[in-house]
Each structure stands twice: as C-alpha cells, then as structure tokens.
Short mmCIF file of C-alpha atoms and ligand atoms in Angstrom, two decimals:
data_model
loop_
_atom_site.label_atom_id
_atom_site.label_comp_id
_atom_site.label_asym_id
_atom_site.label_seq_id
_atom_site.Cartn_x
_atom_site.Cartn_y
_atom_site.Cartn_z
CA UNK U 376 0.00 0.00 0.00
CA UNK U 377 1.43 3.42 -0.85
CA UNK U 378 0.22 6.58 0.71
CA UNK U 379 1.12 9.97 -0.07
CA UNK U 380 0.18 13.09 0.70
CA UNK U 381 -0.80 16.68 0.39
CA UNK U 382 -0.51 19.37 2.87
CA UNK U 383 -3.46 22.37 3.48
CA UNK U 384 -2.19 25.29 4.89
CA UNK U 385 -3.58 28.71 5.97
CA UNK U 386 -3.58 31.26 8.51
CA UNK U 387 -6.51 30.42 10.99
CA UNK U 388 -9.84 30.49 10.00
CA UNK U 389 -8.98 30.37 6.30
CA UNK U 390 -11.16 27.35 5.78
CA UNK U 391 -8.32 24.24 6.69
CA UNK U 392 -10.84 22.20 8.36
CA UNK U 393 -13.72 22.86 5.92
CA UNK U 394 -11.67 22.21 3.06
CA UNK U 395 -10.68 18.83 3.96
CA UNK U 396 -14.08 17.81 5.46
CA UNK U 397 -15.73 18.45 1.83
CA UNK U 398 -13.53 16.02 0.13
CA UNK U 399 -12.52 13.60 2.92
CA UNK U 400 -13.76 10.07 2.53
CA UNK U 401 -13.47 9.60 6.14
CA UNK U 402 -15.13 11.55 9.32
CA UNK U 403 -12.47 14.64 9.39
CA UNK U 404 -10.48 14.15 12.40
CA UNK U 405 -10.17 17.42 13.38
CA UNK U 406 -8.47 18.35 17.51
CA UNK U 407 -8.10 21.87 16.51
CA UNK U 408 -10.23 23.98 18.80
CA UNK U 409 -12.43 26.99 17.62
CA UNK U 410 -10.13 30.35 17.48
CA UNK U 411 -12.37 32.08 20.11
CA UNK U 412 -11.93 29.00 22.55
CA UNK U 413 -8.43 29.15 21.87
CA UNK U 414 -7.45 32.57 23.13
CA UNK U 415 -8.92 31.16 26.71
CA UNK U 416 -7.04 27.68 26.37
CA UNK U 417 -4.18 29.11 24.78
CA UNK U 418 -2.20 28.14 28.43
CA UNK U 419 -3.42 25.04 29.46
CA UNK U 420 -3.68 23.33 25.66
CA UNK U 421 -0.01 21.32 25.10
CA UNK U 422 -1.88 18.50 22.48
CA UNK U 423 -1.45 19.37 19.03
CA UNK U 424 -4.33 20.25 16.90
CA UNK U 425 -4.64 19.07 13.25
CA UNK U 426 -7.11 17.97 10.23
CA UNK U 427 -6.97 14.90 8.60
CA UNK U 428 -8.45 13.55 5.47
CA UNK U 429 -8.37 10.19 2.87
CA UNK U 430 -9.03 9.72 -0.33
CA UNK U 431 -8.48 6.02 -1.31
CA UNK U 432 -7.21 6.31 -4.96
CA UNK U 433 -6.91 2.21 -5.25
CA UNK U 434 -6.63 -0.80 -3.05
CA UNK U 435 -2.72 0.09 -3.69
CA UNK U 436 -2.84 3.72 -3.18
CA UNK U 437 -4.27 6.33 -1.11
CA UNK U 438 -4.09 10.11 -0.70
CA UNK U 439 -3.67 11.66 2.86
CA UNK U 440 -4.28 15.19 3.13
CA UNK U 441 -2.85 16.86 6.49
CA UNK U 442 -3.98 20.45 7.66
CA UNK U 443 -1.62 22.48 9.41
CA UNK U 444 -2.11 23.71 12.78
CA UNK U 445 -2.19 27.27 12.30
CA UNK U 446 -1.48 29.05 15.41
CA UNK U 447 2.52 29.92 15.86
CA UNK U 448 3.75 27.31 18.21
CA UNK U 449 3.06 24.21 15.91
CA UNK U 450 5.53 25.97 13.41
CA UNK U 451 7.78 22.87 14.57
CA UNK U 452 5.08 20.48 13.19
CA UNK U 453 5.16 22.38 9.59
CA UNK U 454 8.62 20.75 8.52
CA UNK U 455 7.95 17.54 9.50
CA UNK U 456 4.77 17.19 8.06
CA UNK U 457 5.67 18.97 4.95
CA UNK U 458 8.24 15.55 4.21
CA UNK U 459 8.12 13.97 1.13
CA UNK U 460 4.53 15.80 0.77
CA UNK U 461 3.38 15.68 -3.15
CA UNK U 462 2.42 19.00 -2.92
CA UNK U 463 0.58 22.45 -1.33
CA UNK U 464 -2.89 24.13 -1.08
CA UNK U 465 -2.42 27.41 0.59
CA UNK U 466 -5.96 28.26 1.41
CA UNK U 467 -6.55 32.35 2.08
CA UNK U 468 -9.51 33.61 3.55
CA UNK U 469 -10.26 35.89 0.62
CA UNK U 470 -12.35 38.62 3.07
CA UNK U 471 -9.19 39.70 5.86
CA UNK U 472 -6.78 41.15 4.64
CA UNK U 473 -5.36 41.49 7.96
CA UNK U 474 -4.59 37.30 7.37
CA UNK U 475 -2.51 38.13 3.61
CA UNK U 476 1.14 39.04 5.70
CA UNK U 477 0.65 35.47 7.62
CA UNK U 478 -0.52 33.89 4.24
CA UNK U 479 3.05 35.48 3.00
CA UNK U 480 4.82 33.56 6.07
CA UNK U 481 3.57 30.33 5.24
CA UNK U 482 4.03 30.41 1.46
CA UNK U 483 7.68 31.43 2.55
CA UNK U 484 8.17 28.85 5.00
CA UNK U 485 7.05 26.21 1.98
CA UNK U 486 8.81 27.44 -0.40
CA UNK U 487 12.17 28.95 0.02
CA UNK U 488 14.45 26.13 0.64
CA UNK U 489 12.71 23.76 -1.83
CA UNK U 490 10.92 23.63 -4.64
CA UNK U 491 6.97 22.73 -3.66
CA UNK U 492 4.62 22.52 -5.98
CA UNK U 493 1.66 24.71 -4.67
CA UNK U 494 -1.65 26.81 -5.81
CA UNK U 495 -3.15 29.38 -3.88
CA UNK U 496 -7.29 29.00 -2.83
CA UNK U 497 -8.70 32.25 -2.65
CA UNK U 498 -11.16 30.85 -0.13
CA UNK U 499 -14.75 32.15 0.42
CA UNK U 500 -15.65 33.73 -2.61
CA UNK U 501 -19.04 32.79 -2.04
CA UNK U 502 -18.87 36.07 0.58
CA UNK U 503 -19.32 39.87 -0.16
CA UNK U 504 -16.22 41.79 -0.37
CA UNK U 505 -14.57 38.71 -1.22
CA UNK U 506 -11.02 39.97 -2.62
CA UNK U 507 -10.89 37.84 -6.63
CA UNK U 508 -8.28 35.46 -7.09
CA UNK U 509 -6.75 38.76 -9.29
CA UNK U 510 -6.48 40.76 -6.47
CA UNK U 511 -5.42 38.16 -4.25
CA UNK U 512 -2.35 37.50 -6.28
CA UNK U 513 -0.90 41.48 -6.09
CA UNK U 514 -1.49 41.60 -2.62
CA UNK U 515 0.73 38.25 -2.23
CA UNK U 516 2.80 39.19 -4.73
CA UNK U 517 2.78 36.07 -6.62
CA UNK U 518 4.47 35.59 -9.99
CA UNK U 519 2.42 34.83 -12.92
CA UNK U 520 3.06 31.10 -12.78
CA UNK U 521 1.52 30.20 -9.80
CA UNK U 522 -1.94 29.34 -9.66
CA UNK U 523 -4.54 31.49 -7.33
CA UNK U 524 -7.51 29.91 -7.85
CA UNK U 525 -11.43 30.80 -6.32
CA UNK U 526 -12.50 28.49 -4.26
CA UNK U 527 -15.52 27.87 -1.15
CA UNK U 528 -14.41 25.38 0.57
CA UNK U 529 -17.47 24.28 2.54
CA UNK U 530 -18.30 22.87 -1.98
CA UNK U 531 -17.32 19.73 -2.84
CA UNK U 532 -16.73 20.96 -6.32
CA UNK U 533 -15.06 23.83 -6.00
CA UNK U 534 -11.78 21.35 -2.99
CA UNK U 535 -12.11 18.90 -6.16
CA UNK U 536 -11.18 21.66 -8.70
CA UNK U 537 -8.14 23.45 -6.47
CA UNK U 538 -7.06 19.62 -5.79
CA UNK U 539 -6.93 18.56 -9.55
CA UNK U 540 -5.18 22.05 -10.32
CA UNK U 541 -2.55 21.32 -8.13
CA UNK U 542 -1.97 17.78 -9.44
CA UNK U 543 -1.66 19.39 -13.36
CA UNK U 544 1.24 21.61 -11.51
CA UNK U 545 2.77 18.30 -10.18
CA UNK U 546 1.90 16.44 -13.52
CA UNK U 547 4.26 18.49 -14.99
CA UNK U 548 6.88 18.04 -12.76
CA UNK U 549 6.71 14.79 -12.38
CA UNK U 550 8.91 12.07 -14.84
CA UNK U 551 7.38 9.44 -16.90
CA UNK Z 387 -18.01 44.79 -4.80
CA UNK Z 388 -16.02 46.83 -2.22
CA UNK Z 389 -12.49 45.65 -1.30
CA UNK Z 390 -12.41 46.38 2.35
CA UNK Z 391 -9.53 46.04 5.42
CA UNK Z 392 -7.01 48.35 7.60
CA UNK Z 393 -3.89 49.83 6.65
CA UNK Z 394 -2.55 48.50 10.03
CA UNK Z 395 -2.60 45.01 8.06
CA UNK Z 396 -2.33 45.62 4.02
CA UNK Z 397 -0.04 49.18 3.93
CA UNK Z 398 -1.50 51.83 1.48
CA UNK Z 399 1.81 51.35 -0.30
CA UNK Z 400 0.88 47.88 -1.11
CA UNK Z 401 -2.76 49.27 -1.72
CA UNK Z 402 -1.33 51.30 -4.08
CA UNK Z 403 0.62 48.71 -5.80
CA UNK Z 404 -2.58 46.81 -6.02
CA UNK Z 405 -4.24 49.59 -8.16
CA UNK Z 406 -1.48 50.16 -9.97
CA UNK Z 407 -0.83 46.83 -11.26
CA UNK Z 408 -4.32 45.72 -10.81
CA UNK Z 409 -4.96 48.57 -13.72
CA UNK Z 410 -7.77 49.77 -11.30
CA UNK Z 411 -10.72 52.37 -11.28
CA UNK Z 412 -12.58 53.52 -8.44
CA UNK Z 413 -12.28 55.25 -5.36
CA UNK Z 414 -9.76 53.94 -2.06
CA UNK Z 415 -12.09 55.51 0.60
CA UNK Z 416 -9.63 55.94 4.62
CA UNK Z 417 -10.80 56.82 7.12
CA UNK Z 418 -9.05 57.42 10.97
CA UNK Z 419 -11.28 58.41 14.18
CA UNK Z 420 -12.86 61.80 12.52
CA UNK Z 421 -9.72 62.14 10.20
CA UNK Z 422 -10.96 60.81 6.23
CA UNK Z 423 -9.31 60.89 2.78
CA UNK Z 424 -10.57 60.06 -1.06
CA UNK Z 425 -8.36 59.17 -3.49
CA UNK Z 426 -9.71 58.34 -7.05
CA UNK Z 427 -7.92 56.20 -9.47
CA UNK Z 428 -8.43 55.68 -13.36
CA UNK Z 429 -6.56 52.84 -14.88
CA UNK Z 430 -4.28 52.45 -12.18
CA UNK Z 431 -3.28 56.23 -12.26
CA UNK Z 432 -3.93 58.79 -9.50
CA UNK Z 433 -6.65 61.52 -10.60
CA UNK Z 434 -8.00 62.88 -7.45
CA UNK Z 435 -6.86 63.24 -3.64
CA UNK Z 436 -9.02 64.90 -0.86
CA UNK Z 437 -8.09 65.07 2.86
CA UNK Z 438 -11.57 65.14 4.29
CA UNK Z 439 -14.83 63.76 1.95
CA UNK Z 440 -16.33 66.82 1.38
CA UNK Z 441 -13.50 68.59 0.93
CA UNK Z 442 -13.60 70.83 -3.05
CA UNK Z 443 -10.76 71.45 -4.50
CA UNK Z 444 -12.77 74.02 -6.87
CA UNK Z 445 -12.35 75.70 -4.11
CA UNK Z 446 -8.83 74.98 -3.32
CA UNK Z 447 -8.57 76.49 -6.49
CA UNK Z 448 -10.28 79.94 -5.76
CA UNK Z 449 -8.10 80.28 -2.23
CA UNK Z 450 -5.02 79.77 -4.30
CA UNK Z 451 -5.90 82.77 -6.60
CA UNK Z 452 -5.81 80.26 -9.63
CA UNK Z 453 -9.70 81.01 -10.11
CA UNK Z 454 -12.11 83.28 -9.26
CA UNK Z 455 -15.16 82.83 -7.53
CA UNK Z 456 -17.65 83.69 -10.93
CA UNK Z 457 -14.91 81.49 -13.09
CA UNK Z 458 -15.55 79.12 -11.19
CA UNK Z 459 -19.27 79.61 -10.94
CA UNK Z 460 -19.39 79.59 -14.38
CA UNK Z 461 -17.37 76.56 -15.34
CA UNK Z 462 -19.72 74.42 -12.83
CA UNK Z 463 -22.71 76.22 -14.64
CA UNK Z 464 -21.51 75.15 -17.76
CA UNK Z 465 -20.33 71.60 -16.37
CA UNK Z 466 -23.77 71.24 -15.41
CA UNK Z 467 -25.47 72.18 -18.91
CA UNK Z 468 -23.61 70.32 -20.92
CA UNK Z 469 -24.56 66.62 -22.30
CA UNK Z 470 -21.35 65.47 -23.89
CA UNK Z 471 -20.09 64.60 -20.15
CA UNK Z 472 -17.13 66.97 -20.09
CA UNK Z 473 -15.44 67.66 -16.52
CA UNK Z 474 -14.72 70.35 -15.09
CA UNK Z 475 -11.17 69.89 -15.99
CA UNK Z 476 -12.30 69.87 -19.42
CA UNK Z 477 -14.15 72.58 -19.19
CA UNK Z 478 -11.27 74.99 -17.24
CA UNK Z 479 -9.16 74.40 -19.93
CA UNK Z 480 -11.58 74.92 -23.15
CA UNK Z 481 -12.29 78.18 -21.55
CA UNK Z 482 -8.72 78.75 -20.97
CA UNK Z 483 -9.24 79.70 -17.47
CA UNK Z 484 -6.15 78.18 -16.64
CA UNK Z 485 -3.14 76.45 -18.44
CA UNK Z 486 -3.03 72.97 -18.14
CA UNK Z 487 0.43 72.93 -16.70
CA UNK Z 488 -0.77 75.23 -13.90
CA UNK Z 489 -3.65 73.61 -13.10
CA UNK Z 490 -1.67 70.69 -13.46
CA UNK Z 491 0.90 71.72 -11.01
CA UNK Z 492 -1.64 72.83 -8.82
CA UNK Z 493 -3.74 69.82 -8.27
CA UNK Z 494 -0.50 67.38 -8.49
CA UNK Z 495 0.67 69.33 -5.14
CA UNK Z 496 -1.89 69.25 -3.32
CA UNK Z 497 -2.40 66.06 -4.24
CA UNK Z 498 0.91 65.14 -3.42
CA UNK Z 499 0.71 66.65 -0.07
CA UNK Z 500 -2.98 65.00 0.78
CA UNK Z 501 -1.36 61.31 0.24
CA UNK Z 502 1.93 61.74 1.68
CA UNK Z 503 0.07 63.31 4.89
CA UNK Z 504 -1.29 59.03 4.86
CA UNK Z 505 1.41 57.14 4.78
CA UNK Z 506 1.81 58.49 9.13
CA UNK Z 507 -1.28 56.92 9.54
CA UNK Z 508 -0.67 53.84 11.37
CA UNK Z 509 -3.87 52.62 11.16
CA UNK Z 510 -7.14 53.06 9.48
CA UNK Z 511 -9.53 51.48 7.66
CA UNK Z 512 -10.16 51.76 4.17
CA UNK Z 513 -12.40 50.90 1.66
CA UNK Z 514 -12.09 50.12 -2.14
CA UNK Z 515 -15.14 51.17 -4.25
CA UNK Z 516 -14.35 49.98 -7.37
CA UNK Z 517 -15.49 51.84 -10.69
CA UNK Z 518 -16.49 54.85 -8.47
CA UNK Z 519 -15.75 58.11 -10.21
CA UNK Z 520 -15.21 61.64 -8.85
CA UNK Z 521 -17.87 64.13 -9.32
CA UNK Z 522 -18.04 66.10 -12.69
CA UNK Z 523 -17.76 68.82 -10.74
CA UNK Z 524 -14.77 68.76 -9.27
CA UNK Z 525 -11.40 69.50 -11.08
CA UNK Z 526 -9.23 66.12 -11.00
CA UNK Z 527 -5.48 66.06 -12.81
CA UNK Z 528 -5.34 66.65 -16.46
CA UNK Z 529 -2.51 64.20 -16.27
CA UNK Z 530 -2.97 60.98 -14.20
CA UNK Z 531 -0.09 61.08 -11.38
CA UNK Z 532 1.70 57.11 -11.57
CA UNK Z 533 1.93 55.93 -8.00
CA UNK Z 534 5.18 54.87 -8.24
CA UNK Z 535 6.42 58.12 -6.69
CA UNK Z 536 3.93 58.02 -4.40
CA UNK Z 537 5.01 54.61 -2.95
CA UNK Z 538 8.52 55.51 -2.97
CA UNK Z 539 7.89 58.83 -1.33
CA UNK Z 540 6.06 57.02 1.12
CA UNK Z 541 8.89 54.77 1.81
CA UNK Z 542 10.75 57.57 2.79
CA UNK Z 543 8.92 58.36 5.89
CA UNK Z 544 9.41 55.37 7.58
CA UNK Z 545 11.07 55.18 10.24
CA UNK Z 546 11.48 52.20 12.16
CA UNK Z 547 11.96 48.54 11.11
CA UNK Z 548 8.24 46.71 11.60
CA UNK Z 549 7.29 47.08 8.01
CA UNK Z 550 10.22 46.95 6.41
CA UNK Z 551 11.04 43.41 8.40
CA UNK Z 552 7.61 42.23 6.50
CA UNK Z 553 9.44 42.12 3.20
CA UNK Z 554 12.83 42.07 4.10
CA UNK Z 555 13.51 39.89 7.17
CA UNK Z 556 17.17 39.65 6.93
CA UNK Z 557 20.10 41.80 5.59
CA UNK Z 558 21.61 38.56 4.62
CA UNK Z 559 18.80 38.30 1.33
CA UNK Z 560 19.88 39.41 -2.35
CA UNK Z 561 18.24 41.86 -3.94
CA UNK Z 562 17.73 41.25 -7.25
CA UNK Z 563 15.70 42.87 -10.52
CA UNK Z 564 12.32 41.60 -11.31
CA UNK Z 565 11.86 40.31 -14.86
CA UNK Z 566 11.04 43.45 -16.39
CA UNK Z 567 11.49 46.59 -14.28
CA UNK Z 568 12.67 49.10 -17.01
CA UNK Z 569 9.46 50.36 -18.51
CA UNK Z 570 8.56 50.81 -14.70
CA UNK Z 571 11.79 52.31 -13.30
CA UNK Z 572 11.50 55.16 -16.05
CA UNK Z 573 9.01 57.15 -14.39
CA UNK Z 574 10.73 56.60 -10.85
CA UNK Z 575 12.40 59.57 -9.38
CA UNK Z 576 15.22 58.82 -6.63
CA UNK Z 577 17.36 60.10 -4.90
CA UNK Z 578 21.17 59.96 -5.01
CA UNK Z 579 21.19 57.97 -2.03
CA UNK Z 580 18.39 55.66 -3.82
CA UNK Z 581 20.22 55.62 -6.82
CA UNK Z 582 23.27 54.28 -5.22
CA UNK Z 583 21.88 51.60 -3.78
CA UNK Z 584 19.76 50.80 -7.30
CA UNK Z 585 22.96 51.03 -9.21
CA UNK Z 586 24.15 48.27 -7.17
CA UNK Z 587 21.70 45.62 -7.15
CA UNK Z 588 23.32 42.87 -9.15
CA UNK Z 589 21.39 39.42 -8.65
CA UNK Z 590 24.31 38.43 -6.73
CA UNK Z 591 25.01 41.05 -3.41
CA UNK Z 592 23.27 41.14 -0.08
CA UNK Z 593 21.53 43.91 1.97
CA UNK Z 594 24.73 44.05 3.74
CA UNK Z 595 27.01 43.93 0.95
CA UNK Z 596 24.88 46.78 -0.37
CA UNK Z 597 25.61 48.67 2.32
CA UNK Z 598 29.04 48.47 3.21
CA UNK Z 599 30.03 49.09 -0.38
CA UNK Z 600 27.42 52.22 -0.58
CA UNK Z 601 28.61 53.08 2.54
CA UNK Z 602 24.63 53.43 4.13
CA UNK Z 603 23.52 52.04 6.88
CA UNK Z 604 21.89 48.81 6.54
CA UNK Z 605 18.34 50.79 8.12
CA UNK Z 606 18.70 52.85 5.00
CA UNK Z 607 19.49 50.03 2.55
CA UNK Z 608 16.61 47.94 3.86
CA UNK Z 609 14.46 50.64 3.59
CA UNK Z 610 15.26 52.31 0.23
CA UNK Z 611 15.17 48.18 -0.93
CA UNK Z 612 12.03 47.94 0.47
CA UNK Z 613 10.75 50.93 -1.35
CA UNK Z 614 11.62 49.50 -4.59
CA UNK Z 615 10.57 45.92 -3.53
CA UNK Z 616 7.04 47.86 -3.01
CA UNK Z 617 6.96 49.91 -5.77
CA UNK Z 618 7.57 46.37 -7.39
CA UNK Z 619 10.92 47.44 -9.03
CA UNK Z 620 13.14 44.29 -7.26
CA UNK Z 621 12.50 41.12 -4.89
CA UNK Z 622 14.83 39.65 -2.30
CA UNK Z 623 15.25 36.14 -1.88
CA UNK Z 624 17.18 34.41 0.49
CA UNK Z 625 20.50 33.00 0.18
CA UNK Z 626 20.55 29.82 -1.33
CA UNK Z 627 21.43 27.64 1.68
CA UNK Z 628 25.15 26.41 1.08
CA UNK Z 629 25.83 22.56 0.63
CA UNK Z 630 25.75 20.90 4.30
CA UNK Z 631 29.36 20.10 5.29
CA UNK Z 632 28.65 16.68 7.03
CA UNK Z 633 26.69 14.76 4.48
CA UNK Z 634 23.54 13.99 6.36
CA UNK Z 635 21.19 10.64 5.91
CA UNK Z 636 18.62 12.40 3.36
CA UNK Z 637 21.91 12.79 0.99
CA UNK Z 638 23.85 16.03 -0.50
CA UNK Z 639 20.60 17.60 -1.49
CA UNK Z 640 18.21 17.20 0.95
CA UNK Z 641 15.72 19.66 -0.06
CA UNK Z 642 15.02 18.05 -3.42
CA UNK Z 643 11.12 17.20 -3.84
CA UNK Z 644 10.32 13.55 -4.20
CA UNK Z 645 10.20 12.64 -7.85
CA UNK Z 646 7.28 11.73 -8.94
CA UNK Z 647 6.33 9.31 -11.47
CA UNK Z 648 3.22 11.05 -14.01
CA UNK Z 649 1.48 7.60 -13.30
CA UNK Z 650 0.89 8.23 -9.78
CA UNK Z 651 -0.52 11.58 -10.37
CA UNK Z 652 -2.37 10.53 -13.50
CA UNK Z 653 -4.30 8.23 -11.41
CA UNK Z 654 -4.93 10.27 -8.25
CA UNK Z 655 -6.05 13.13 -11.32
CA UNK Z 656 -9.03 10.43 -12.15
CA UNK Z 657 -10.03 9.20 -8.88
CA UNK Z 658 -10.49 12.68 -7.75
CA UNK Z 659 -12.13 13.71 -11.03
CA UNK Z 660 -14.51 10.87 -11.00
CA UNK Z 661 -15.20 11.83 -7.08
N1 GDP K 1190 -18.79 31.41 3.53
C1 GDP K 1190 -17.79 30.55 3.63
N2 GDP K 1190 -17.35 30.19 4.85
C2 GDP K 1190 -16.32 29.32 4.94
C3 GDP K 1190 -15.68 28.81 3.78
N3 GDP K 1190 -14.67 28.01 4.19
C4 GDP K 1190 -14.68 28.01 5.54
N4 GDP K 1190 -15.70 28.80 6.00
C5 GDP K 1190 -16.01 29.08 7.40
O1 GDP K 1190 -14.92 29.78 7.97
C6 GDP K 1190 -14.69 29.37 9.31
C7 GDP K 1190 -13.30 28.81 9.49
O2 GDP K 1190 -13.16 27.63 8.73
P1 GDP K 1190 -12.22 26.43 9.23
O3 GDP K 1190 -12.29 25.36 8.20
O4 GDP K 1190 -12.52 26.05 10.61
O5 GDP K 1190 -10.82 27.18 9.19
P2 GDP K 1190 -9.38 26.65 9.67
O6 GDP K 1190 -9.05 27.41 10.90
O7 GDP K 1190 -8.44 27.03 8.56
O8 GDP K 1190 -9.48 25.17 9.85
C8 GDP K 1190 -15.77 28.34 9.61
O9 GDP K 1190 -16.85 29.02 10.21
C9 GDP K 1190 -16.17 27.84 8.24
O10 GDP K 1190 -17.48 27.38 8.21
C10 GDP K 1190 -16.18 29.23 2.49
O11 GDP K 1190 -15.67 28.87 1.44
N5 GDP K 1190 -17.22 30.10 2.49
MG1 MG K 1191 -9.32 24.06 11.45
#
C-alpha cells in the first residue's frame, strides 16, 4: 500500500478544516479547537491540533491530506509534516486582509528552501467583499506562474477543482 | 463589490501597488477616528486626492488665486449644462481659465501633499469602491499622477523597522531585478542615495554587501530596498542555503522534492475527477 500526501495550509480560519471535510472520505479528524476557545485555552492546551483527510485512490494507493495547525507554536510540526509531501494548497480567507502578511509567512516557509509545488485558494468567494483570485495574487505578490484559484471550501466541487489544479502543476513536474 | 480592510494590516503602499498593477478604477475611501481621505484612481493612475470627503478642491482652487469665484461659478454652470459629459477639468481648460500645466501643477501638489500626509497613519480602515468616479464637478489632474512616486515617497517616511522586516527579514537576502522593471523604473524619481543603492543591485550582493560598499547604513538600505521591492521594481530572496558540510542521511541535497512518477498523479487526477 502506498500513501502519499498533500498538505493544506492557511492562517486560521482560512477554511483548513472545511476544506478537507468536503472532500474527505473519512469523518475529518479534526483536535483543533475553535479560534475564540483558543485565546482562553491558549495556556493550558499542550496537544497538538490538526485535520486529517483520505481519499483512497486504489486498493494500492491512497491520498492523505494533512492540515496544518495554524497558530505559531506548531511551526515545529510544519517541517515535519511537509516531508516527502506531493504537494501544497495554501488556502486564504479571501475577506481579511489582515490574514494576507501570515498567508506570505507560510508560502515562505514552503517554499524557500525547496521547490513545492503549490496553488493558492482564494477561499470564500461565495462572501461579499470577497477579494478575486486577481487581487489576491498582487497583494501576495505572486508571480504569474503560480496558480490562485477561487475556491468555497465548505463545496465539494469547487476542494475537487483546487485539488486537480494542483496535481496538473505536479503532472508536470513529475517524470514518466 | 467593495475591497475592504485596515492599513494597520495591508499598507497603502501595497494598496497602491494593487491599483497600480491591478490597472484599477474607483475610489480607495480611509478613514481614521474623525480624520478621512478620497483618493480616485483611473486605470491604475492617480486623478484625485481629498483630505476630508467633502472637501472641493474648486475651491482649493479659488483660495489659491488660480480662479475666481464667478470662473468658477461659471465653469460648474456650464459643467452642469452640458450633455457630452465633459469635466470640469475639461471645461477649465476649453475656456482657458487656466493652463493645463498650472492647473496641473496645482492639483499634483496638493495632491501630493494630501497622500503623503497618509502614509503616518498607522492605522485606518479603508475601503475600495471599485469603478467609483469623482464628481463632474470637481477639477481632477489633467494628467494621471503614476503611484510609483507616491510609494517611494512614502517609503521615505518610515522610520522604524516593523514594516520593512515584513518584506525584508534579513540583511543577509539578495536583492535582485524583477523580470522586467525598465518600462517601470522610467518614471521613478530617486534620490542619489536611492540611486546608489539601485545602481548596485546585481542578482548576486546582499543587503549588507549593499551597504558596506554604498557606505549606508543597513536601516537605509533595507528601507530604500524595500521601497523599490514595493513599488515592485526588485525582490529579495534568500541566500541559497550552502551545501551541508557533514553529508547527512537524506543525501547532499536534501531539499530536493520527491520525484514523482506522471502515473501516480495521473491516477490520483481520475479518482479525484470521477469523485
Ligand atoms: N462562507 C464561507 N465560509 C467558509 C468557507 N470556508 C470556511 N468557511 C467558514 O470559515 C470558518 C473557518 O473555517 P475552518 O475550516 O474552521 O478554518 P481553519 O481554521 O483554517 O481550519 C468556519 O466558520 C467555516 O465554516 C467558504 O468557502 N465560504
Ligand atoms: Mg481548522
């Protein structure tokens, strides 16, 4: 059995757990706590909090997809979990700008010291003031190449369609 | 649709870069406690700048002792009668009121002076309305004002690091030329300082190379650097990370992505696509 895997990352609240619970074949397990309950537990909580999704491909092969914890002091957990990963869905809460310098951080953190394949989700486009996928990608300052793709995450449809556009980047990539 | 946010979190230089390369009309509505500004863009170029949203700069015009009170009177008068949708602009200069490179000068400075005022705000929110366009009425620039030398202008006035570490965490990153900068650097007015510090980004030298050989302080390079990096002139990247000396278990390169066979992903591709 091979598995392999894709990594969903965000700043909080960019639609991580939603994303993964649309396409996930299995019940999402999900130990991240709401944002507002984390401010109070912020102390106490030592576990660490994370999505997890399947997609069984064959009776050979299966996709994992792994959300990142997305408060600071998991930052430890980002490297290992980003091994070997096939590729990256940075998922952006399209309506805070206030998230977009974090957003920078973790497309950073991905990408400077090797080459991942990744595409951008301009998450929640489905709400007013929703910045487009155009606008996203001059406030990120992403080159042309990369994808930044609209997305609502709670929509089947739409996960499948930022998923598959991530595997053409890695088609491409990838040798025969 | 309104784009919406602080400039505590998304800087109005990186607003501006936004409009600029997001070719953008409309109106960037700010606003801080009972202070409030307008600035109207048209295709990514300044028109229009007001400090407070009432504020006329027909008006500005008449204190000035560019127009009269009756010139201006009877420019509105005939803004307002005619059906061909001229401005007021238009309309000042048909009736040779004024010459275009006064009123030109006149609006560009206090437009100047309205947006520089914004870049001490250190907070405030602001709003996007795009395709918004300033009233008839009102005079805007006869010659759209590029907001490259607004951003690097803007640059100038900071003063401490927190910003500038947003772009440029470390004086230890190159600073290199984005694809095509020329046709954007043209318009871009520096100064010498500035221009010592562009003539010397080569692909290959740090921050702090920069500045030792310019002879700046590495506070200055970071943030002249980070003015062009804004005004979307250069990038920095970071260093690429020399070879490890002890050859570690993952190999010689152990950043190198997995390869992947197009098999794999060919199947995954129909299993989700069938999904
Ligand atoms: N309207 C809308 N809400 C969304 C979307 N994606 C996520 N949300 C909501 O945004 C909030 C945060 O989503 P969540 O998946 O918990 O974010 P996480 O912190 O990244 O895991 C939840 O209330 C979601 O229901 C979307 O595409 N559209
Ligand atoms: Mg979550």
């Amino acid at each position: 059995m091979q598995t392999v895997k894709m990594v969903i990352s965000g700043a909080v609240n960019a639609g991580k757990t939603e994303f993964i619970r649309s396409i996930s074949e299995i019940e999402v397990v999900s130990t991240e706590r709401r944002a507002s309950d984390d401010t109070k537990l912020i102390k106490k909580e030592t576990t660490v909090a994370m999505d997890f999704g399947r997609i069984a491909v064959a009776d050979d092969l299966v996709l994992h997809l792994f959300g990142t914890p997305g408060q600071k002091r998991f930052d430890f957990m980002w490297e290992i979990l980003s091994e070997g990963m096939l590729g990256l869905v940075v998922l952006v809460d399209s309506t805070r700008p206030e998230t977009f310098r974090e957003t920078n951080r973790i497309i950073e953190f991905f990408t400077s010291y090797r080459d991942t394949a990744y595409v951008i989700a301009a998450n929640k486009q489905d709400r007013p003031n929703a910045w487009s996928p155009d606008e996203l990608r001059l406030a990120l300052r992403q080159p042309p190449h990369v994808k930044v793709l609209p997305c609502v995450a709670s929509e089947r449809e739409s996960v499948k369609n930022i998923l598959l556009e991530l595997l053409y980047v890695i088609m491409q990539r990838s040798e025969d | 649709m309104a784009l919406v946010g602080n400039i505590r979190d998304f800087g109005l230089s990186d607003f501006l870069y936004l409009v600029d390369r997001g070719y953008k009309t409309g109106c960037l509505h700010l606003s801080r406690g009972d202070e409030q500004a307008i600035l109207f863009f048209e295709k990514g170029k300044l028109i229009y700048a007001a400090r407070r949203e009432g504020e006329q700069l027909g008006e500005m015009l008449i204190r000035q002792g560019k127009l009269t009170p009756e010139q201006l009177e009877q420019a509105r008068q005939v803004q307002n009668g005619n059906t061909n949708g001229m401005t007021l602009t238009q309309i000042i200069l048909s009736e040779n009121m004024m010459s275009q490179e006064d009123l030109q000068q006149t609006l560009q400075t206090h437009t100047e002076e309205s947006v520089y005022g914004l870049f001490g705000w250190p907070d405030g929110e602001f709003r996007f309305e795009q395709g918004q366009k300033p009233d008839l009425n009102e005079p805007v620039m006869p010659i759209p004002l590029p907001v490259e030398n607004l951003i690097m202008e803007g640059v100038r006035r900071i003063d401490e690091w927190g910003r500038i570490k947003d772009r440029i965490p470390s004086t230890d990153m190159i600073v290199r030329f984005l694809d095509q900068p020329g046709a954007k650097a043209k318009g871009v007015k520096l100064s010498p300082e500035e221009w010592r510090v562009f003539a010397r980004i080569n692909g290959k030298d740090t921050l702090a190379d920069i500045a030792q050989k310019t002879n700046l302080s590495e506070f200055d390079v970071c943030r002249i650097v980070y003015g062009f990096v804004t005004a979307g002139l250069v990038d920095v990247v970071k260093k690429p990370r020399p070879a490890p000396l002890t050859s570690s278990s993952r190999g010689a390169q152990p950043m190198e992505m997995p390869r992947i066979k197009k098999s794999l992903v060919s199947r995954i591709i129909n299993r989700i696509r069938g999904m």
